[in-house]
Coordinates of C-alpha atoms and ligand atoms in Angstrom, one line a residue:
M1 CA -117.3 40.2 -47.5
A2 CA -113.7 41.4 -47.8
K3 CA -112.2 42.7 -44.6
R4 CA -111.4 46.4 -44.6
A5 CA -108.1 47.9 -43.3
V6 CA -106.9 51.4 -42.8
I7 CA -103.2 51.9 -42.7
T8 CA -101.6 55.2 -41.6
G9 CA -98.0 55.6 -42.7
V10 CA -98.8 53.7 -45.9
T11 CA -96.1 55.5 -47.8
G12 CA -93.4 54.2 -45.4
Q13 CA -91.4 51.0 -45.4
D14 CA -93.8 49.0 -43.2
G15 CA -96.9 50.5 -44.8
A16 CA -95.8 49.2 -48.2
Y17 CA -95.1 45.6 -47.0
L18 CA -98.2 45.5 -44.8
S19 CA -100.4 46.6 -47.8
Q20 CA -98.9 43.9 -49.8
L21 CA -99.6 41.3 -47.1
L22 CA -103.2 42.4 -46.6
L23 CA -103.9 42.6 -50.3
S24 CA -102.6 39.1 -50.7
K25 CA -105.2 38.0 -48.0
G26 CA -108.0 39.7 -49.9
Y27 CA -108.4 42.8 -47.8
E28 CA -109.6 46.2 -49.1
V29 CA -106.8 48.5 -48.1
T30 CA -107.2 52.2 -47.5
G31 CA -103.9 54.1 -47.0
V32 CA -103.7 57.5 -45.4
V33 CA -101.2 59.8 -47.2
R34 CA -100.1 63.3 -46.3
R35 CA -100.8 65.6 -49.1
S36 CA -97.7 66.7 -50.8
S37 CA -96.7 68.7 -53.9
N38 CA -94.7 65.6 -54.9
Y39 CA -97.4 63.0 -54.7
G40 CA -95.7 60.7 -57.2
L41 CA -92.6 60.4 -55.0
A42 CA -94.7 59.7 -51.9
T43 CA -96.0 56.4 -53.3
E44 CA -92.7 55.2 -54.6
R45 CA -92.5 52.2 -52.2
L46 CA -96.0 51.0 -53.2
R47 CA -94.9 51.3 -56.8
W48 CA -91.7 49.3 -56.1
L49 CA -93.9 46.5 -54.8
G50 CA -96.2 46.8 -57.8
I51 CA -99.3 47.5 -55.7
E52 CA -99.8 51.3 -56.1
G53 CA -103.0 50.9 -58.0
D54 CA -104.4 48.3 -55.5
V55 CA -104.4 50.5 -52.4
R56 CA -107.1 53.1 -52.1
L57 CA -105.2 56.3 -51.1
V58 CA -106.9 59.1 -49.1
D59 CA -105.4 62.4 -47.9
G60 CA -105.0 62.7 -44.2
D61 CA -102.6 63.8 -41.4
L62 CA -102.4 62.2 -38.0
L63 CA -102.4 65.7 -36.5
D64 CA -105.8 66.5 -37.9
L65 CA -108.4 64.7 -35.7
G66 CA -111.3 65.8 -37.8
G67 CA -109.9 64.5 -41.0
V68 CA -108.7 61.2 -39.4
S69 CA -112.2 60.7 -37.9
R70 CA -113.9 61.2 -41.2
I71 CA -111.7 58.6 -42.8
I72 CA -112.5 56.1 -40.1
R73 CA -116.3 57.0 -40.4
D74 CA -116.2 56.6 -44.2
V75 CA -114.3 53.3 -44.4
R76 CA -115.7 51.6 -41.3
P77 CA -112.6 49.4 -41.1
D78 CA -112.3 46.0 -39.4
E79 CA -108.6 46.8 -38.7
V80 CA -106.6 50.0 -38.2
Y81 CA -102.8 49.9 -38.3
N82 CA -101.2 53.1 -37.0
L83 CA -97.8 53.1 -38.6
A84 CA -97.5 56.9 -39.1
A85 CA -94.8 58.6 -37.1
Q86 CA -91.8 61.0 -37.3
S87 CA -89.7 57.8 -37.2
F88 CA -86.1 58.9 -37.3
V89 CA -84.5 59.0 -33.9
K90 CA -81.8 61.6 -34.8
T91 CA -84.3 64.1 -36.2
S92 CA -86.3 63.9 -33.0
W93 CA -83.6 66.1 -31.3
D94 CA -83.9 68.7 -34.0
Q95 CA -87.8 68.5 -34.1
P96 CA -88.8 67.5 -30.6
V97 CA -92.1 69.2 -30.5
L98 CA -93.2 67.9 -34.0
T99 CA -92.1 64.5 -33.0
S100 CA -94.1 64.7 -29.7
Q101 CA -97.1 65.8 -31.7
V102 CA -97.0 63.2 -34.5
T103 CA -95.4 60.2 -32.8
G104 CA -97.1 60.8 -29.4
V105 CA -100.3 62.9 -29.6
G106 CA -101.1 61.6 -33.1
V107 CA -101.7 58.2 -31.5
T108 CA -104.3 59.7 -29.3
N109 CA -106.0 61.3 -32.3
I110 CA -106.3 58.0 -34.2
L111 CA -107.4 56.1 -31.0
E112 CA -110.1 58.8 -30.5
A113 CA -111.2 58.5 -34.1
V114 CA -111.5 54.7 -33.8
R115 CA -113.3 54.9 -30.4
L116 CA -115.9 57.4 -31.7
E117 CA -116.4 56.1 -35.2
A118 CA -115.6 52.4 -35.3
P119 CA -115.2 51.2 -31.7
E120 CA -115.3 47.5 -32.8
A121 CA -112.3 47.9 -35.1
R122 CA -109.1 46.2 -34.1
F123 CA -106.2 48.6 -33.6
Y124 CA -102.5 48.1 -34.0
Q125 CA -100.0 50.6 -32.7
A126 CA -96.4 50.7 -34.0
S127 CA -94.4 50.8 -30.7
S128 CA -90.6 50.6 -30.7
S129 CA -87.7 48.9 -29.0
E130 CA -86.3 52.4 -28.6
M131 CA -88.6 52.7 -25.6
Y132 CA -86.1 50.4 -23.7
G133 CA -83.3 52.9 -24.4
L134 CA -80.9 52.6 -21.5
I135 CA -81.7 48.9 -21.1
Q136 CA -82.8 47.6 -17.7
E137 CA -82.5 44.0 -18.6
E138 CA -80.1 42.1 -21.0
R139 CA -82.9 40.7 -23.1
Q140 CA -85.9 43.0 -23.3
S141 CA -89.4 41.5 -23.0
E142 CA -92.9 42.9 -22.5
L143 CA -92.1 43.1 -18.8
T144 CA -88.8 45.0 -19.0
P145 CA -89.1 48.6 -17.6
F146 CA -88.7 51.3 -20.2
Y147 CA -86.0 54.1 -20.2
P148 CA -86.4 56.2 -23.3
R149 CA -83.3 58.0 -24.5
S150 CA -84.6 60.4 -27.3
P151 CA -87.6 62.6 -27.9
Y152 CA -88.7 59.9 -30.4
A153 CA -88.6 57.2 -27.7
V154 CA -90.4 59.4 -25.2
A155 CA -93.2 60.1 -27.8
K156 CA -93.4 56.4 -28.6
L157 CA -93.8 55.7 -25.0
M158 CA -96.8 58.0 -24.8
G159 CA -98.4 56.2 -27.8
H160 CA -97.7 52.9 -26.3
W161 CA -99.4 53.7 -22.9
M162 CA -102.3 55.5 -24.6
T163 CA -102.9 52.3 -26.6
V164 CA -102.8 50.2 -23.4
N165 CA -105.0 52.8 -21.7
Y166 CA -107.7 52.8 -24.4
R167 CA -107.8 49.0 -24.2
E168 CA -108.2 49.0 -20.4
S169 CA -110.5 52.1 -20.3
F170 CA -112.8 51.5 -23.2
G171 CA -112.4 47.7 -23.8
M172 CA -111.1 48.4 -27.3
F173 CA -109.2 45.7 -29.1
A174 CA -106.0 47.7 -29.2
C175 CA -102.5 46.0 -29.5
S176 CA -99.1 47.5 -29.2
G177 CA -96.3 45.8 -31.1
I178 CA -92.9 46.6 -29.6
L179 CA -90.9 46.1 -32.7
F180 CA -87.1 45.9 -32.8
N181 CA -85.3 47.5 -35.8
H182 CA -86.5 46.0 -39.0
E183 CA -85.1 46.8 -42.4
S184 CA -85.5 46.0 -46.1
P185 CA -84.7 47.4 -49.6
L186 CA -87.5 49.9 -48.8
R187 CA -85.9 51.3 -45.6
G188 CA -85.3 55.1 -45.6
L189 CA -81.8 56.1 -46.7
E190 CA -81.1 57.9 -43.4
F191 CA -81.2 54.7 -41.3
V192 CA -77.9 53.0 -40.8
T193 CA -78.5 49.7 -42.7
R194 CA -79.7 51.3 -45.8
K195 CA -77.1 54.1 -45.6
V196 CA -74.5 51.4 -45.6
T197 CA -76.0 49.2 -48.3
D198 CA -76.5 52.1 -50.6
A199 CA -73.0 53.3 -50.0
V200 CA -71.6 49.8 -50.6
A201 CA -73.4 49.8 -54.0
G202 CA -72.1 53.3 -54.8
I203 CA -68.5 52.3 -53.9
A204 CA -68.7 49.0 -55.9
L205 CA -69.9 50.9 -58.9
K206 CA -67.2 53.6 -58.4
Q207 CA -69.8 56.3 -57.9
Q208 CA -68.7 57.0 -54.3
S209 CA -65.4 56.8 -52.5
E210 CA -66.2 56.7 -48.8
L211 CA -68.9 56.2 -46.2
K212 CA -69.1 58.5 -43.1
L213 CA -70.8 57.1 -40.0
G214 CA -71.2 57.8 -36.3
N215 CA -71.1 55.2 -33.5
T216 CA -70.3 51.8 -35.1
Q217 CA -70.1 50.1 -31.7
A218 CA -73.9 50.3 -31.2
K219 CA -75.7 47.0 -31.4
R220 CA -79.1 46.3 -32.8
D221 CA -81.5 43.3 -33.0
W222 CA -82.2 43.6 -36.8
G223 CA -85.0 41.7 -38.6
H224 CA -86.7 42.0 -42.0
A225 CA -89.8 44.2 -42.4
K226 CA -91.6 41.5 -44.4
D227 CA -91.4 39.2 -41.3
Y228 CA -92.4 42.0 -38.9
V229 CA -95.6 43.1 -40.8
Q230 CA -96.7 39.5 -40.5
A231 CA -96.5 39.8 -36.7
M232 CA -98.6 43.0 -36.8
W233 CA -101.4 41.1 -38.7
M234 CA -101.1 38.1 -36.4
M235 CA -101.7 40.3 -33.3
L236 CA -105.0 41.5 -34.7
Q237 CA -106.2 38.0 -35.5
H238 CA -105.6 36.7 -32.0
E239 CA -108.7 36.2 -29.8
T240 CA -107.5 38.8 -27.2
A241 CA -105.7 42.1 -27.6
D242 CA -102.3 42.3 -26.0
D243 CA -98.8 43.7 -26.4
Y244 CA -95.9 41.8 -28.0
V245 CA -92.2 42.1 -28.5
V246 CA -91.2 41.4 -32.1
A247 CA -87.5 40.7 -32.5
T248 CA -85.0 38.0 -33.7
G249 CA -83.3 37.5 -30.3
R250 CA -79.9 38.2 -31.7
T251 CA -77.9 41.4 -31.5
V252 CA -75.2 42.5 -34.0
S253 CA -72.9 45.6 -33.9
V254 CA -73.1 48.2 -36.7
A255 CA -69.5 47.4 -37.4
D256 CA -70.3 43.7 -38.0
M257 CA -73.3 44.6 -40.1
I258 CA -71.0 46.8 -42.3
K259 CA -68.6 43.8 -42.8
V260 CA -71.5 41.7 -44.1
A261 CA -72.5 44.4 -46.6
F262 CA -68.9 45.0 -47.9
A263 CA -68.1 41.3 -48.0
H264 CA -71.1 40.8 -50.3
V265 CA -69.3 42.9 -53.1
G266 CA -65.8 41.6 -52.1
L267 CA -64.6 44.9 -50.6
D268 CA -62.8 45.7 -47.3
P269 CA -64.7 48.3 -45.2
E270 CA -61.5 49.5 -43.5
Q271 CA -60.6 51.3 -46.7
Y272 CA -63.8 53.2 -47.0
V273 CA -65.5 53.8 -43.7
K274 CA -64.7 57.1 -41.9
T275 CA -66.0 58.4 -38.6
D276 CA -67.9 61.7 -38.6
P277 CA -69.0 63.4 -35.4
E278 CA -72.1 64.7 -37.2
F279 CA -73.6 61.2 -37.0
F280 CA -73.2 60.7 -33.3
R281 CA -76.3 61.4 -31.1
P282 CA -76.7 63.5 -27.9
A283 CA -77.7 60.3 -26.1
E284 CA -77.1 56.8 -27.5
V285 CA -78.9 53.5 -27.2
D286 CA -75.9 51.3 -27.0
V287 CA -77.5 47.9 -27.3
L288 CA -80.9 46.4 -28.0
L289 CA -81.7 42.7 -27.8
G290 CA -85.3 41.5 -27.9
N291 CA -86.9 38.5 -26.2
P292 CA -89.7 37.4 -28.7
D293 CA -90.8 34.3 -26.7
K294 CA -94.3 35.6 -26.1
A295 CA -94.9 36.3 -29.8
K296 CA -93.6 32.9 -30.6
K297 CA -95.6 31.1 -28.0
V298 CA -98.9 32.9 -28.2
L299 CA -99.0 34.0 -31.9
G300 CA -96.8 31.3 -33.4
W301 CA -94.7 34.0 -35.0
E302 CA -91.1 33.3 -36.1
P303 CA -88.8 35.4 -38.2
A304 CA -87.7 33.7 -41.4
I305 CA -85.0 36.0 -42.8
T306 CA -81.6 36.4 -41.2
M307 CA -79.7 39.7 -40.9
E308 CA -77.1 38.4 -43.4
E309 CA -79.7 37.5 -46.0
M310 CA -81.5 40.8 -45.5
I311 CA -78.3 42.9 -45.9
C312 CA -77.3 41.1 -49.1
E313 CA -80.8 41.6 -50.5
M314 CA -80.5 45.3 -49.7
V315 CA -77.0 45.6 -51.3
D316 CA -78.3 43.9 -54.4
A317 CA -81.4 46.2 -54.6
D318 CA -79.2 49.3 -54.2
L319 CA -76.8 48.0 -56.9
E320 CA -79.8 47.6 -59.2
R321 CA -81.3 51.0 -58.4
R322 CA -78.0 52.7 -59.0
R323 CA -77.4 50.9 -62.3
R324 CA -80.9 51.9 -63.4
N325 CA -80.4 55.6 -62.5
Ligands
NDP401 P1 -91.2 55.3 -42.2 O1 -90.4 56.4 -41.7 O2 -90.7 54.5 -43.4 O3 -92.7 55.7 -42.4 C1 -93.4 56.6 -41.6 C2 -94.7 56.9 -42.2 O4 -95.4 57.9 -41.4 C3 -94.6 57.6 -43.6 O5 -95.6 57.0 -44.4 C4 -94.9 59.1 -43.3 O6 -95.4 59.7 -44.4 C5 -95.9 58.9 -42.2 N1 -96.2 60.1 -41.5 C6 -95.3 60.9 -40.9 N2 -95.9 62.0 -40.3 C7 -97.2 61.8 -40.5 C8 -98.3 62.6 -40.2 N3 -98.3 63.7 -39.5 N4 -99.6 62.2 -40.6 C9 -99.7 61.1 -41.4 N5 -98.6 60.3 -41.8 C10 -97.4 60.7 -41.3 O7 -91.3 54.2 -41.0 P2 -91.3 52.6 -41.0 O8 -92.3 52.2 -42.0 O9 -90.0 52.1 -40.9 O10 -92.0 52.4 -39.5 C11 -93.4 52.3 -39.4 C12 -93.8 52.6 -37.9 O11 -93.1 51.7 -37.0 C13 -93.3 54.0 -37.4 O12 -94.3 54.4 -36.5 C14 -92.0 53.7 -36.7 O13 -91.7 54.7 -35.8 C15 -92.3 52.4 -36.1 N6 -91.2 51.5 -35.8 C16 -90.3 51.2 -36.9 C17 -89.2 50.4 -36.6 C18 -88.3 50.1 -37.7 O14 -87.2 49.5 -37.4 N7 -88.6 50.3 -39.0 C19 -89.0 49.8 -35.3 C20 -90.0 50.1 -34.3 C21 -91.0 51.0 -34.6 P3 -94.5 60.5 -45.5 O15 -94.1 59.5 -46.5 O16 -95.4 61.6 -46.0 O17 -93.3 61.0 -44.8
GDP402 P1 -82.4 53.5 -34.6 O1 -82.0 52.4 -33.8 O2 -83.9 53.7 -34.8 O3 -81.8 54.8 -34.1 O4 -81.9 53.2 -36.1 P2 -80.7 53.8 -37.0 O5 -80.6 52.9 -38.1 O6 -80.9 55.2 -37.3 O7 -79.4 53.7 -36.0 C1 -79.0 52.5 -35.5 C2 -77.7 52.7 -34.8 O8 -76.7 53.0 -35.7 C3 -77.7 53.8 -33.7 O9 -77.0 53.4 -32.6 C4 -76.9 54.9 -34.4 O10 -76.1 55.8 -33.5 C5 -75.9 54.0 -35.2 N1 -75.2 54.8 -36.3 C6 -73.9 54.9 -36.5 N2 -73.7 55.7 -37.6 C7 -74.9 56.0 -38.1 C8 -75.3 56.8 -39.2 O11 -74.5 57.4 -39.9 N3 -76.6 57.0 -39.4 C9 -77.5 56.4 -38.6 N4 -78.8 56.5 -38.9 N5 -77.2 55.6 -37.5 C10 -75.9 55.5 -37.3

């Protein structure tokens, strides 16, 4: 019998790549989609990967415990991947209550639904390196203390501990993946990598003349979403439930990432990149650098795609999109 998986956040970057991975392994995939008047737009990423028709889509919102419980009861999944969140750090200062509800309390809703309706199902929670915030150790591992620096990170911390608590309290197979930044051609345009690759494509095609950014000194440990969804799946196949850092173990500044993107089309960023105070944050996470030793040792997970390969792939995809449009 095919395994059944439920994915919340299926319309997002990771939801699309995870669906693709699970379908390739023969899973029946049910994706939870927020109802929208623009349904066609919501499933754009699944369409981009050519799998829109292969994922069973059901309406649901993480804030609606009754609806989420019904989905879990109807599907009786073997695995549940909770990827839904208000995921953009900067927005979390403008919408702190909503972010707390969706990114924090929403995790409790889905954990409750699984506990009550499918307690044997394996559960994955999308935790974040943003929880380390003001870093307490140079390389952040599962043992590094957290110090969140945004409402998003505070909410993620709640979801993380709730996942640990449901594992310890109810014996649920609940894993928390502490994923460092991961990107792809399907990344939202508001995140810095995609903002840069889309602008580079626009500048190369003479559709745009400049790129306005905030703090380019910040450093991130960037990997590819395709590699990272593999780690999510591996966590749920392991014999015991646990928490894992998923990262490349290399950190790069925004400024250096920009150079890679511009160099790919033979342009000099100095001529185009401008600083704009609008894109600075009330509190910054200056540097993140993950230590993925545990995921490597216990799960046998390794990232395959370098930051440079990923950024070039993203620039090429944005060039193609802009030419098409
Ligand atoms: P995206 O922003 O691309 O996707 C977020 C998804 O959550 C979308 O499908 C969105 O739906 C959905 N969503 C938002 N609010 C609700 C709600 N109330 N009910 C149901 N669904 C909702 O994020 P990513 O794919 O990049 O990330 C996946 C998860 O991993 C997120 O939880 C994110 O916070 C976390 N994460 C991501 C990292 C990264 O670098 N990408 C790093 C660490 C953690 P809609 O399309 O309707 O908006
Ligand atoms: P985050 O790590 O989840 O916040 O991912 P982002 O891609 O949104 O931001 C990564 C880093 O890039 C942060 O330190 C931002 O402050 C920095 N940054 C600099 N300029 C920008 C910008 O214009 N947009 C975004 N999103 N981030 C920027």
